[in-house]
Tab-separated table of C-alpha atoms in Angstrom:
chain	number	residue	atom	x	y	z
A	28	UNK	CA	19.675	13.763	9.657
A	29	UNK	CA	17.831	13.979	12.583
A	30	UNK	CA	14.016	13.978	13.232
A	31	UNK	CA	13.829	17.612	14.376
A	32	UNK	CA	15.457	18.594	10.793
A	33	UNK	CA	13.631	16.511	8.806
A	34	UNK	CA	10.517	17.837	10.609
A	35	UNK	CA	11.431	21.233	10.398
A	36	UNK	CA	11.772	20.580	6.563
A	37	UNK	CA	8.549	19.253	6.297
A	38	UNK	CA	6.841	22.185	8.043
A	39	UNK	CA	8.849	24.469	5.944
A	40	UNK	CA	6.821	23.511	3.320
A	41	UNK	CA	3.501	23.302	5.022
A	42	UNK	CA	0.210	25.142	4.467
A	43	UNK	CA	-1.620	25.605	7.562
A	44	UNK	CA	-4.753	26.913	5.681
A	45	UNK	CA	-5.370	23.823	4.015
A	46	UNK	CA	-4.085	21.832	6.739
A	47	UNK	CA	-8.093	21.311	8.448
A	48	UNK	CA	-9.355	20.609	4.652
A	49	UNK	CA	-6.625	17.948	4.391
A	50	UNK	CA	-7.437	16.294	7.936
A	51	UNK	CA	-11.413	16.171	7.172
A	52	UNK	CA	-10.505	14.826	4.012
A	53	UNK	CA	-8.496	11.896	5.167
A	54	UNK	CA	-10.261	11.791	8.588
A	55	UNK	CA	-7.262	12.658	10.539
A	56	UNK	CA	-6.840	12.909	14.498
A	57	UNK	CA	-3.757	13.022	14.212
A	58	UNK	CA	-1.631	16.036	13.412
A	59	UNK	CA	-1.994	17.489	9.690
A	60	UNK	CA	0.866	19.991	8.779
A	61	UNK	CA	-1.158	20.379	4.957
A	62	UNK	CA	2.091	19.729	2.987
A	63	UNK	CA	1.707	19.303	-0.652
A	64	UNK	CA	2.139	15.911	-1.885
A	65	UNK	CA	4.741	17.409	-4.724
A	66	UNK	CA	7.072	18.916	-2.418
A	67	UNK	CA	6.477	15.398	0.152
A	68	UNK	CA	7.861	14.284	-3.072
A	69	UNK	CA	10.911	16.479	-3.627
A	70	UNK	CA	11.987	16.310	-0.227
A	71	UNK	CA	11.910	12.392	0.085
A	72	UNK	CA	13.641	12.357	-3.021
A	73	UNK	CA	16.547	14.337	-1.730
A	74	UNK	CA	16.516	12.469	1.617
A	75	UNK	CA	16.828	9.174	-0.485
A	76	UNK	CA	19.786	10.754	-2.068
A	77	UNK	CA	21.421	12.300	0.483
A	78	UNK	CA	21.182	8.893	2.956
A	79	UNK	CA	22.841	5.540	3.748
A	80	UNK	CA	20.161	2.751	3.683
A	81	UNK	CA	20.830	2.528	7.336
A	82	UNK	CA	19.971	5.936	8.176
A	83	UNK	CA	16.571	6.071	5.851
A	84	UNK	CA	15.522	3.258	7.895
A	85	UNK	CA	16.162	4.982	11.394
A	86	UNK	CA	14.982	8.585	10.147
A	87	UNK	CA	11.548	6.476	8.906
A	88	UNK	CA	11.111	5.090	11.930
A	89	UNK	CA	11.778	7.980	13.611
A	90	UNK	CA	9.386	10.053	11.174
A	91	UNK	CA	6.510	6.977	11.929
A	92	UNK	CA	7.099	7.220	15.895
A	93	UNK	CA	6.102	11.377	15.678
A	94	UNK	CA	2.377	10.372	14.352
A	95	UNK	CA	2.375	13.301	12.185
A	96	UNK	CA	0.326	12.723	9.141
A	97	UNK	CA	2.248	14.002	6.521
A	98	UNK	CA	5.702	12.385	8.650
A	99	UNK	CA	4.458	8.967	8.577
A	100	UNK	CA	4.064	9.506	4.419
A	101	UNK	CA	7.035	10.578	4.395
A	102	UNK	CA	8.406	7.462	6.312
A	103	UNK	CA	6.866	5.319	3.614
A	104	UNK	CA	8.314	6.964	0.531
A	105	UNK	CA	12.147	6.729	2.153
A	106	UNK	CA	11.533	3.287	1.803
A	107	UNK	CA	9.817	3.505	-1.836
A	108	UNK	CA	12.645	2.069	-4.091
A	109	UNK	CA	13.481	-0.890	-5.769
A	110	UNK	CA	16.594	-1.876	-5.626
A	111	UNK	CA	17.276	-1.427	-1.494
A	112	UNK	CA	20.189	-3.140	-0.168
A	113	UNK	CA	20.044	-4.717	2.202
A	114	UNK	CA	16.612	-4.558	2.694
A	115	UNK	CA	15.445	-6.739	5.800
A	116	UNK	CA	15.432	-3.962	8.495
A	117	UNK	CA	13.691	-1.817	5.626
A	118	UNK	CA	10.989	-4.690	5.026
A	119	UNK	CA	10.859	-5.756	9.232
A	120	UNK	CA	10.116	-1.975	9.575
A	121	UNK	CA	7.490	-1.642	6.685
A	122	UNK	CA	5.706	-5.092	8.792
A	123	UNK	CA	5.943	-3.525	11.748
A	124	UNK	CA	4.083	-0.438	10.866
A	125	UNK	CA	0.868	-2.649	9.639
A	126	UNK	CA	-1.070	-2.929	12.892
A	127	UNK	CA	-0.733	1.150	13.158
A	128	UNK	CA	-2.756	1.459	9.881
A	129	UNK	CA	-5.969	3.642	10.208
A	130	UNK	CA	-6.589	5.534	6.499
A	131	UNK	CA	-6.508	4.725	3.539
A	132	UNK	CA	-3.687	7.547	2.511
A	133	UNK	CA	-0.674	6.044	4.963
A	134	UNK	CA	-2.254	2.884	4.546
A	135	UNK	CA	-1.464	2.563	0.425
A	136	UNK	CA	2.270	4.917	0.571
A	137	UNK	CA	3.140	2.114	3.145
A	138	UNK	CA	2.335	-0.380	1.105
A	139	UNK	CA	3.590	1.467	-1.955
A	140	UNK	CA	7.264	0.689	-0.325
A	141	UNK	CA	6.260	-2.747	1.040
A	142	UNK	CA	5.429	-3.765	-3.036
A	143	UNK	CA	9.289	-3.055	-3.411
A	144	UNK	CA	10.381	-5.400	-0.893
A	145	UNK	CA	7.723	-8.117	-1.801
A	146	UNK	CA	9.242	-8.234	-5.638
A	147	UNK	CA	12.962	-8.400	-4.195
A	148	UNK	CA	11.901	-11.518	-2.475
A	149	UNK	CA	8.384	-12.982	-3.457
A	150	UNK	CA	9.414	-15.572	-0.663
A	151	UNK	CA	8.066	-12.909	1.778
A	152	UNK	CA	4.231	-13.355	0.342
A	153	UNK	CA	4.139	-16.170	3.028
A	154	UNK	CA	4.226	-13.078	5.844
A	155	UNK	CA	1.527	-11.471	3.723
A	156	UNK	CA	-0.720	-14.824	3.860
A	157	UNK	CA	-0.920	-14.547	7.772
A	158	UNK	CA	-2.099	-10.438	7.023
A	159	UNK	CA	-5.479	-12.105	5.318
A	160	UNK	CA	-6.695	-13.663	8.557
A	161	UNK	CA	-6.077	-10.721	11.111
A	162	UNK	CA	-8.731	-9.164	13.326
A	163	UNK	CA	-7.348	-5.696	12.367
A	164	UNK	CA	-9.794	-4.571	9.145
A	165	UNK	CA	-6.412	-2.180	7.507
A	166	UNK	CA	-3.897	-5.453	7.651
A	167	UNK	CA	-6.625	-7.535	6.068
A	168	UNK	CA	-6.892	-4.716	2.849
A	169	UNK	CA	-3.397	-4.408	3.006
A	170	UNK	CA	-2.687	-8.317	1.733
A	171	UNK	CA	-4.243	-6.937	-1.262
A	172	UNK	CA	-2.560	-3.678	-1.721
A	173	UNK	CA	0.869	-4.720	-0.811
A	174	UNK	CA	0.394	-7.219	-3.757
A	175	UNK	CA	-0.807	-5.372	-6.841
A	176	UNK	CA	2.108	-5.750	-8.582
A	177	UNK	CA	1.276	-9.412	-9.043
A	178	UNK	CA	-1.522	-7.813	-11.194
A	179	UNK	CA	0.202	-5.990	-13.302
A	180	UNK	CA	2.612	-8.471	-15.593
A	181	UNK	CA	1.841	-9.044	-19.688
A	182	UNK	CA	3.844	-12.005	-19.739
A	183	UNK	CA	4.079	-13.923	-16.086
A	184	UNK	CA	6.119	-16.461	-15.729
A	185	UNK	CA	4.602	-19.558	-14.410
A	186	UNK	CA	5.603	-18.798	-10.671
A	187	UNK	CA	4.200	-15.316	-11.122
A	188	UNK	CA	0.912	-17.085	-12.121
A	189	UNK	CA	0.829	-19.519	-8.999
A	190	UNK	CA	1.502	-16.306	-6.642
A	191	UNK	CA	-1.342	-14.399	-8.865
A	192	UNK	CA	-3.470	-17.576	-8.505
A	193	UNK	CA	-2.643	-17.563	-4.389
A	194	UNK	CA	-3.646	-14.303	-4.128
A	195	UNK	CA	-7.023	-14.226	-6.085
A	196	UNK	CA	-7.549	-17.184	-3.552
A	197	UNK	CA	-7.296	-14.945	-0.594
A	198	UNK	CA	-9.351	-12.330	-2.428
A	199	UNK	CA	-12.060	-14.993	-2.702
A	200	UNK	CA	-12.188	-15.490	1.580
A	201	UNK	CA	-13.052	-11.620	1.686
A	202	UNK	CA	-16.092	-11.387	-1.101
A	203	UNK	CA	-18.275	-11.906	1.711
A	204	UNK	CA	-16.494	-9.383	4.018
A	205	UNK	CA	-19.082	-6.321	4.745
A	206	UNK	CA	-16.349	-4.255	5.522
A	207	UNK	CA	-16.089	-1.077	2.427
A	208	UNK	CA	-12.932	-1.079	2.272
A	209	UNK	CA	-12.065	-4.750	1.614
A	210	UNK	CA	-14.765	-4.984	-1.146
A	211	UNK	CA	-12.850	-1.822	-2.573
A	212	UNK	CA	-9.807	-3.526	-2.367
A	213	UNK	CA	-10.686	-6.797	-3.892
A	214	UNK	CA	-12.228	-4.287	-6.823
A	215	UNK	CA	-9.419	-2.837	-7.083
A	216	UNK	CA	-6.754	-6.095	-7.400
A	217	UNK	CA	-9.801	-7.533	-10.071
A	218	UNK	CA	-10.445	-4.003	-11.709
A	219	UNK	CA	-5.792	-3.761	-12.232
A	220	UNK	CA	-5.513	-7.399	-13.277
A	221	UNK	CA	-8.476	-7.490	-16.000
A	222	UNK	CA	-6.016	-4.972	-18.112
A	223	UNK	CA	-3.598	-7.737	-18.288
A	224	UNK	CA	-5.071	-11.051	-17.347
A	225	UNK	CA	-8.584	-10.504	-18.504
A	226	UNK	CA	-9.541	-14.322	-18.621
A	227	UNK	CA	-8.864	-14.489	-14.610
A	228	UNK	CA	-10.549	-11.666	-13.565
A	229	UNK	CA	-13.808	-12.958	-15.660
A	230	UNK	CA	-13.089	-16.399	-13.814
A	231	UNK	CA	-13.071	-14.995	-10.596
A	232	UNK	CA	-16.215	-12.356	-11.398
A	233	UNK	CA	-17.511	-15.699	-12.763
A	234	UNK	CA	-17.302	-17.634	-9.575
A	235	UNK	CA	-17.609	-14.823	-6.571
A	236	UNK	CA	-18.869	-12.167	-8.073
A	237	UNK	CA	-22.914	-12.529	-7.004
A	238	UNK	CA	-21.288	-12.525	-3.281
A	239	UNK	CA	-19.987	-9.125	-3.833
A	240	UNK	CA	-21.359	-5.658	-3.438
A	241	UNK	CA	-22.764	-3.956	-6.310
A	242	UNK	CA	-20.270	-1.005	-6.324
A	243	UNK	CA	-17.229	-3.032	-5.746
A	244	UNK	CA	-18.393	-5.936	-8.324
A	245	UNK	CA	-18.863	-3.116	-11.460
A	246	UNK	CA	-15.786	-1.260	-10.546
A	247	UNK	CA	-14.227	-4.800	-10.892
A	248	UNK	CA	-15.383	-5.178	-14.388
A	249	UNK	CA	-15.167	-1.404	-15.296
A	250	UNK	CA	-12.096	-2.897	-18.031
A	251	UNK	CA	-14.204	-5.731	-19.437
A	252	UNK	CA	-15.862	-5.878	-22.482
């Protein structure tokens, strides 16, 4: 398939009358066509069907390069699957898309499909460790996105606990981080893990919580008793 195609499908689908609402939503320069998220669903779905591994990689790419809004979503949920093999041009190209992020919408479907990739080789949370540190404010949330799935087990096993425990460390270097965004984020990681790990989300509310902003340190408790 080639861009022009899978463009013209997307655009098939588009609603230009909601297509301003949509871009003043998500604060979009770039191009908004207005497609629905259900049929961005559909149509990824068939793509991930229809194509090699090899060719979802090069049509998200190529889908990422055109800087169409609803394109690079697209891109992302090519890539959203968990079992991908092989998946190191998948997971180089998820990486290589972080410094581009600029909203919260591309932002979280990227990171939607780098979650994949991070459980098929937990190895690859040392690449995410170096995200925590960066200038750019979107890589530094995205350390915390890309790793809610470390939130989200009823029974870890111990090294599912020490990558939980690394984690809530780096959450920790951002409580005093002005930025909205990253105090939403670390909400967010505290708010998903205090349905299954209640004690460490306490600990950590416990400990860091007074250096947190008010919104982002009750939306991290909204589970706890």
């Amino acid at each position: 398939m080639t861009l022009e195609q899978a463009l013209s499908a997307l655009r098939a689908e588009a609603a230009p009358e909601t297509a301003a609402q949509k871009a003043s939503y998500h604060k979009q320069t770039r191009p908004v066509l207005g497609v629905p998220n259900p049929a961005l669903n559909d149509i990824t779905k068939a793509w991930r069907q229809s194509l090699s591994v090899a060719e979802r990689v090069a049509l998200a790419d190529a889908l990422w390069q055109s800087d169409i809004f609803e394109a690079r979503i697209a891109a992302a949920k090519l890539l959203t699957q968990a079992r991908l093999r092989p998946d190191n041009e998948a997971w180089a190209l998820i990486q290589s898309w972080v410094p581009d992020f600029d909203s919260w919408a591309i932002a979280d479907h990227a990171c939607a499909a780098g979650q994949k990739r991070l459980v098929a080789d937990p190895a690859r949370l040392d690449t995410i460790e170096t995200w925590t540190t960066s200038d750019h404010m979107w890589t530094r949330r995205a350390a915390l996105v890309i790793t809610l799935p470390w939130t989200k087990q009823n029974f870890p096993k111990d090294h599912e606990l020490a990558a939980r425990d690394r984690i809530l460390g780096w959450a920790a270097s951002y409580v005093n981080d002005p930025e909205w965004f990253i105090q939403k984020a670390v909400a967010w990681w505290l708010r998903d893990l205090s349905k299954h790990d209640a004690p460490r989300a306490r600990a950590f509310l416990a400990a860091h919580g007074d250096q947190m902003k008010a919104f982002a340190r009750k939306e991290a408790a909204r589970y706890l008793d």
